[in-house]
mmCIF file of C-alpha atoms in Angstrom:
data_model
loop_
_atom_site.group_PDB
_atom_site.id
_atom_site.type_symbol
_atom_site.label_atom_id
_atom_site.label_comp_id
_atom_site.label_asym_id
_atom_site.label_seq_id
_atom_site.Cartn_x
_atom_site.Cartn_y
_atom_site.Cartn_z
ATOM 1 C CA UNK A 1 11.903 14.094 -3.378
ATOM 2 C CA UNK A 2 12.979 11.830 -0.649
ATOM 3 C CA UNK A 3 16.973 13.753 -1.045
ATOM 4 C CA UNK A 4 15.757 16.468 -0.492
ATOM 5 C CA UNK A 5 13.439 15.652 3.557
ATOM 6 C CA UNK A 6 16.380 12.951 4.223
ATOM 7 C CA UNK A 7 19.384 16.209 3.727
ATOM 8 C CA UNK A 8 16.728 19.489 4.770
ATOM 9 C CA UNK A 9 18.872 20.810 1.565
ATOM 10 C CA UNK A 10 17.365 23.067 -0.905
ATOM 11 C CA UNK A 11 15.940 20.768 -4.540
ATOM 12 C CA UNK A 12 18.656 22.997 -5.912
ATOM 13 C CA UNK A 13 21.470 22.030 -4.114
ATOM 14 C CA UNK A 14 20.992 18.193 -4.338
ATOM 15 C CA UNK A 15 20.532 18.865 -8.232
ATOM 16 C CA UNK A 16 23.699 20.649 -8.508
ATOM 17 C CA UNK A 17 25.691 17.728 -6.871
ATOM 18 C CA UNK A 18 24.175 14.978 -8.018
ATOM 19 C CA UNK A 19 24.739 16.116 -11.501
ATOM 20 C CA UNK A 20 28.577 16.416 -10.710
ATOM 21 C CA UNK A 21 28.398 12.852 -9.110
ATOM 22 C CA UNK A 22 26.453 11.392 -12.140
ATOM 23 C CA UNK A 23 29.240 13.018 -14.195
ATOM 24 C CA UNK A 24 31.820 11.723 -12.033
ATOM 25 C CA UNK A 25 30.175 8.401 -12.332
ATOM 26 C CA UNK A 26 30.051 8.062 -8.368
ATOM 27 C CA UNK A 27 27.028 7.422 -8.701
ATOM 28 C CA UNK A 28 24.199 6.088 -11.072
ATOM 29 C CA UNK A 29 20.382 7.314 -12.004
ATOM 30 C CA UNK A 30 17.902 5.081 -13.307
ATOM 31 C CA UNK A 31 14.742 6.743 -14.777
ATOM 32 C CA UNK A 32 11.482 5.977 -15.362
ATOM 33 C CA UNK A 33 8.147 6.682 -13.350
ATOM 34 C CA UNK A 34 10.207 7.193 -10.611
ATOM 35 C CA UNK A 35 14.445 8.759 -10.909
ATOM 36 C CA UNK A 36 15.959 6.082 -8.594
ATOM 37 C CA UNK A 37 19.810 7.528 -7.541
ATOM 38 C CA UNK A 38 22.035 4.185 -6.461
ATOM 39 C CA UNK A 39 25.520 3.307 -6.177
ATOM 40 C CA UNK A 40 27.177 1.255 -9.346
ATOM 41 C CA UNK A 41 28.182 -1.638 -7.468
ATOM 42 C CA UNK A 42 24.379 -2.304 -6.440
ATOM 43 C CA UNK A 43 23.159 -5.206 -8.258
ATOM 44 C CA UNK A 44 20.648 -5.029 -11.429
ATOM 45 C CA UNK A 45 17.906 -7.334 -10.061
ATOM 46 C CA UNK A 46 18.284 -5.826 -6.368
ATOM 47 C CA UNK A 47 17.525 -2.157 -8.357
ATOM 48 C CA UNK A 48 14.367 -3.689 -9.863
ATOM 49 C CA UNK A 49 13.028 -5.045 -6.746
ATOM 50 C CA UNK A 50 13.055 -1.913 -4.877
ATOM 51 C CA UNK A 51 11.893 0.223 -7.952
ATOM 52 C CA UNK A 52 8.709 -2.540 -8.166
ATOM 53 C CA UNK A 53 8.192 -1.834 -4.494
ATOM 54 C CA UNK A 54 7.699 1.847 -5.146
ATOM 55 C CA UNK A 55 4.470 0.773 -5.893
ATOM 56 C CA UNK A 56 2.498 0.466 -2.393
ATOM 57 C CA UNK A 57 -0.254 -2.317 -3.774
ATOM 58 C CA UNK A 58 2.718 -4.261 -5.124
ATOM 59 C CA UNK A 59 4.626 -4.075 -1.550
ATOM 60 C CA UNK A 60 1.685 -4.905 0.064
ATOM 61 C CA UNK A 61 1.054 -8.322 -2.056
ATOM 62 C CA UNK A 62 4.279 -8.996 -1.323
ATOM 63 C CA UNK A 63 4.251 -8.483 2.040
ATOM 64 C CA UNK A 64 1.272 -10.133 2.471
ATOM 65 C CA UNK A 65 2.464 -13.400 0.309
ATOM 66 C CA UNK A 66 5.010 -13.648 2.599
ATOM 67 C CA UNK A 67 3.708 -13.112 5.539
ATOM 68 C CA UNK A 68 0.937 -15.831 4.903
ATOM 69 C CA UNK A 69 1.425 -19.423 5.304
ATOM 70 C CA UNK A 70 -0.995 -20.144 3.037
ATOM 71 C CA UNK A 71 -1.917 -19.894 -0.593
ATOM 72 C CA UNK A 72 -4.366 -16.934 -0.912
ATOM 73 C CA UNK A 73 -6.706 -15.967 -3.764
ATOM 74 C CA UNK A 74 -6.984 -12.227 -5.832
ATOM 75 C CA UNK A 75 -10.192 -12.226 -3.472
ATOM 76 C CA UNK A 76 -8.551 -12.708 -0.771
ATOM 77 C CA UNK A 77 -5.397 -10.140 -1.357
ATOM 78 C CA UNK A 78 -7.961 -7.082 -2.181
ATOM 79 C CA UNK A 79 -9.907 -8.071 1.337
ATOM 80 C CA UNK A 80 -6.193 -8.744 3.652
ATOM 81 C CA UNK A 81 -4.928 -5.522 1.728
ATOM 82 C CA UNK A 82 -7.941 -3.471 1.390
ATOM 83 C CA UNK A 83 -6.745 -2.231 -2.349
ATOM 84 C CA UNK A 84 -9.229 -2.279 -4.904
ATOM 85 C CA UNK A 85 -9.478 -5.523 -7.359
ATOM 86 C CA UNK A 86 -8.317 -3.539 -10.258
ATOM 87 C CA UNK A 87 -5.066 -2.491 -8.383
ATOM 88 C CA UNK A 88 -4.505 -6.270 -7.116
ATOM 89 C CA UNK A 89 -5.109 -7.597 -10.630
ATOM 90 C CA UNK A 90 -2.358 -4.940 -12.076
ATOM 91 C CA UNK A 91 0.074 -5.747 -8.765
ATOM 92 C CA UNK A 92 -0.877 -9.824 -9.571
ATOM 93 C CA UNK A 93 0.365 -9.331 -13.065
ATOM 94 C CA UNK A 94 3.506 -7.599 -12.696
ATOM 95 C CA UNK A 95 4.925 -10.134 -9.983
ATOM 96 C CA UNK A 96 3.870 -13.020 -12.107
ATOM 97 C CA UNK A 97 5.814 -11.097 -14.969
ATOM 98 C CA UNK A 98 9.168 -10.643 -12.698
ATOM 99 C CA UNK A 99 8.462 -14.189 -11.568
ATOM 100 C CA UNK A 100 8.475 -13.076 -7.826
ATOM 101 C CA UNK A 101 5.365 -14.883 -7.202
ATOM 102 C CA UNK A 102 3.879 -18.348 -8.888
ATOM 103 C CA UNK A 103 -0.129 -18.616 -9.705
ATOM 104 C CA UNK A 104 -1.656 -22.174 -9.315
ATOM 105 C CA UNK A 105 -5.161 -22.829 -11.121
ATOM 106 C CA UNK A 106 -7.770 -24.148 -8.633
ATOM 107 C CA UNK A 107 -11.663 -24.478 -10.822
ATOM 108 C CA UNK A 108 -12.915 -21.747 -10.319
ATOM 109 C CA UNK A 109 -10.585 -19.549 -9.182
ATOM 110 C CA UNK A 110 -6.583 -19.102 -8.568
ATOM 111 C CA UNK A 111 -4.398 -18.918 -5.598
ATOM 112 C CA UNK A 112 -0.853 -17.469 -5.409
ATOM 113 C CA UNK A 113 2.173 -17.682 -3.253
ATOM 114 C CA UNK A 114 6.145 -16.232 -3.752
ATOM 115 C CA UNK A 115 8.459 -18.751 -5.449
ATOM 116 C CA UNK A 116 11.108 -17.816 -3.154
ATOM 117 C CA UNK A 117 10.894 -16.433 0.364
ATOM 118 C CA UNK A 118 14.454 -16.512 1.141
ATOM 119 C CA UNK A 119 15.279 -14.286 -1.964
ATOM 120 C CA UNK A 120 12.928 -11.791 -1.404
ATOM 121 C CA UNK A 121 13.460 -11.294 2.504
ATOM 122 C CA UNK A 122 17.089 -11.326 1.215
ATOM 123 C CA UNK A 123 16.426 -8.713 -0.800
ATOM 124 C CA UNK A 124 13.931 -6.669 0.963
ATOM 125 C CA UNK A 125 17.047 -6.618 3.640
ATOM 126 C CA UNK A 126 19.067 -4.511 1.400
ATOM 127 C CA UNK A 127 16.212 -2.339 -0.367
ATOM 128 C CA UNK A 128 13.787 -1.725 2.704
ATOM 129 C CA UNK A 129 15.581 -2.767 5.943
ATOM 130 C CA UNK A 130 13.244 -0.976 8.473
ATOM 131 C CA UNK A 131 10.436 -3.946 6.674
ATOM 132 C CA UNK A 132 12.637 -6.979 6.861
ATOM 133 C CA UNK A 133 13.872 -5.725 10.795
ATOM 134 C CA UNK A 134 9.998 -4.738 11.806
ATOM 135 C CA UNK A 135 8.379 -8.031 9.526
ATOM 136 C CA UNK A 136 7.136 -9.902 12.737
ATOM 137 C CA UNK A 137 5.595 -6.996 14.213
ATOM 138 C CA UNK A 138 3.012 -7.252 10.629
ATOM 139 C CA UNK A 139 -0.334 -9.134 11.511
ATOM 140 C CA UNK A 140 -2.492 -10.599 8.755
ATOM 141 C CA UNK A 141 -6.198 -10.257 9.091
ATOM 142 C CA UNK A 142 -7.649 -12.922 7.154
ATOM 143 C CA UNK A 143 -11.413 -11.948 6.086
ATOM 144 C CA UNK A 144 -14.027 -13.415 7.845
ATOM 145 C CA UNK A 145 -16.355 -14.561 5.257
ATOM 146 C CA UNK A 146 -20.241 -14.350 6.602
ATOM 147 C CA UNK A 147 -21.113 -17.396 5.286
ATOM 148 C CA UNK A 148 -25.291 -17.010 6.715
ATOM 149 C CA UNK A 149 -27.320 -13.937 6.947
ATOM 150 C CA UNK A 150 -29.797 -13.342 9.288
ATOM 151 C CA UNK A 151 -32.847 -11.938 7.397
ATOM 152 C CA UNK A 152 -35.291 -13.210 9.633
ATOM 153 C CA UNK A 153 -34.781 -10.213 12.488
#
């Protein structure tokens, strides 16, 4: 519980008054695989994009995608990330789903990029400002691909 390091206050004592703030309405719980605690005036779609960057393959396709200049393909994202294809393919599909990220169809493969850069580093700004204030200090390793091997030696 992230309360609970951030205050050094007992589980207990952050339950007790967070359920007299929730029944104060001061503040607002959303629950699911995660119990997110927020403010009411915080936007719906701003609440979503930090609970779908709980995930860390998800944040890291996303920081990736926008990080890259380029197009890059599922291939690609599991080699830049190191995360295993199965996790990519689950991250791929949820950010297609929340339309945070478009897929174009290349034969044989595809590639995908974020639909909007602007909105996201907007929103990463109010959801995970020590990202959007440390962004430029994140280096992308694109893969080397050994295109000849030397089975002669």
């Amino acid at each position: 519980m992230k309360l609970v390091s951030e205050t050094q206050c007992a589980s207990e004592t952050i339950e007790k008054y967070l359920s007299e703030f929730l029944k104060e309405t001061i503040i607002k719980e959303k629950k699911g695989k995660f119990r997110i605690i927020y403010s009411p005036e915080l936007e719906k779609d701003i609440l979503e994009f930090y609970e779908l960057l709980l995930n860390p393959t998800t944040k890291s396709i996303v920081i990736v995608l926008l990080k890259s200049n380029i197009e890059l393909s599922q291939i690609e994202l599991v080699s830049i990330t190191e995360k295993s294809n199965p996790s990519i393919s689950r991250g791929l599909k949820l950010l297609l789903e929340k339309r945070i990220i478009r897929r174009n169809y290349h034969a044989p493969y595809s590639t995908y990029k974020i639909n909007n850069k602007e909105d996201i580093f907007e929103k990463l700004h109010k959801t995970y400002p020590e990202i959007y204030h440390n962004f430029d200090g994140f280096e992308l390793c694109y893969p080397q691909p050994k295109i000849f091997l030397d089975i002669h030696k």
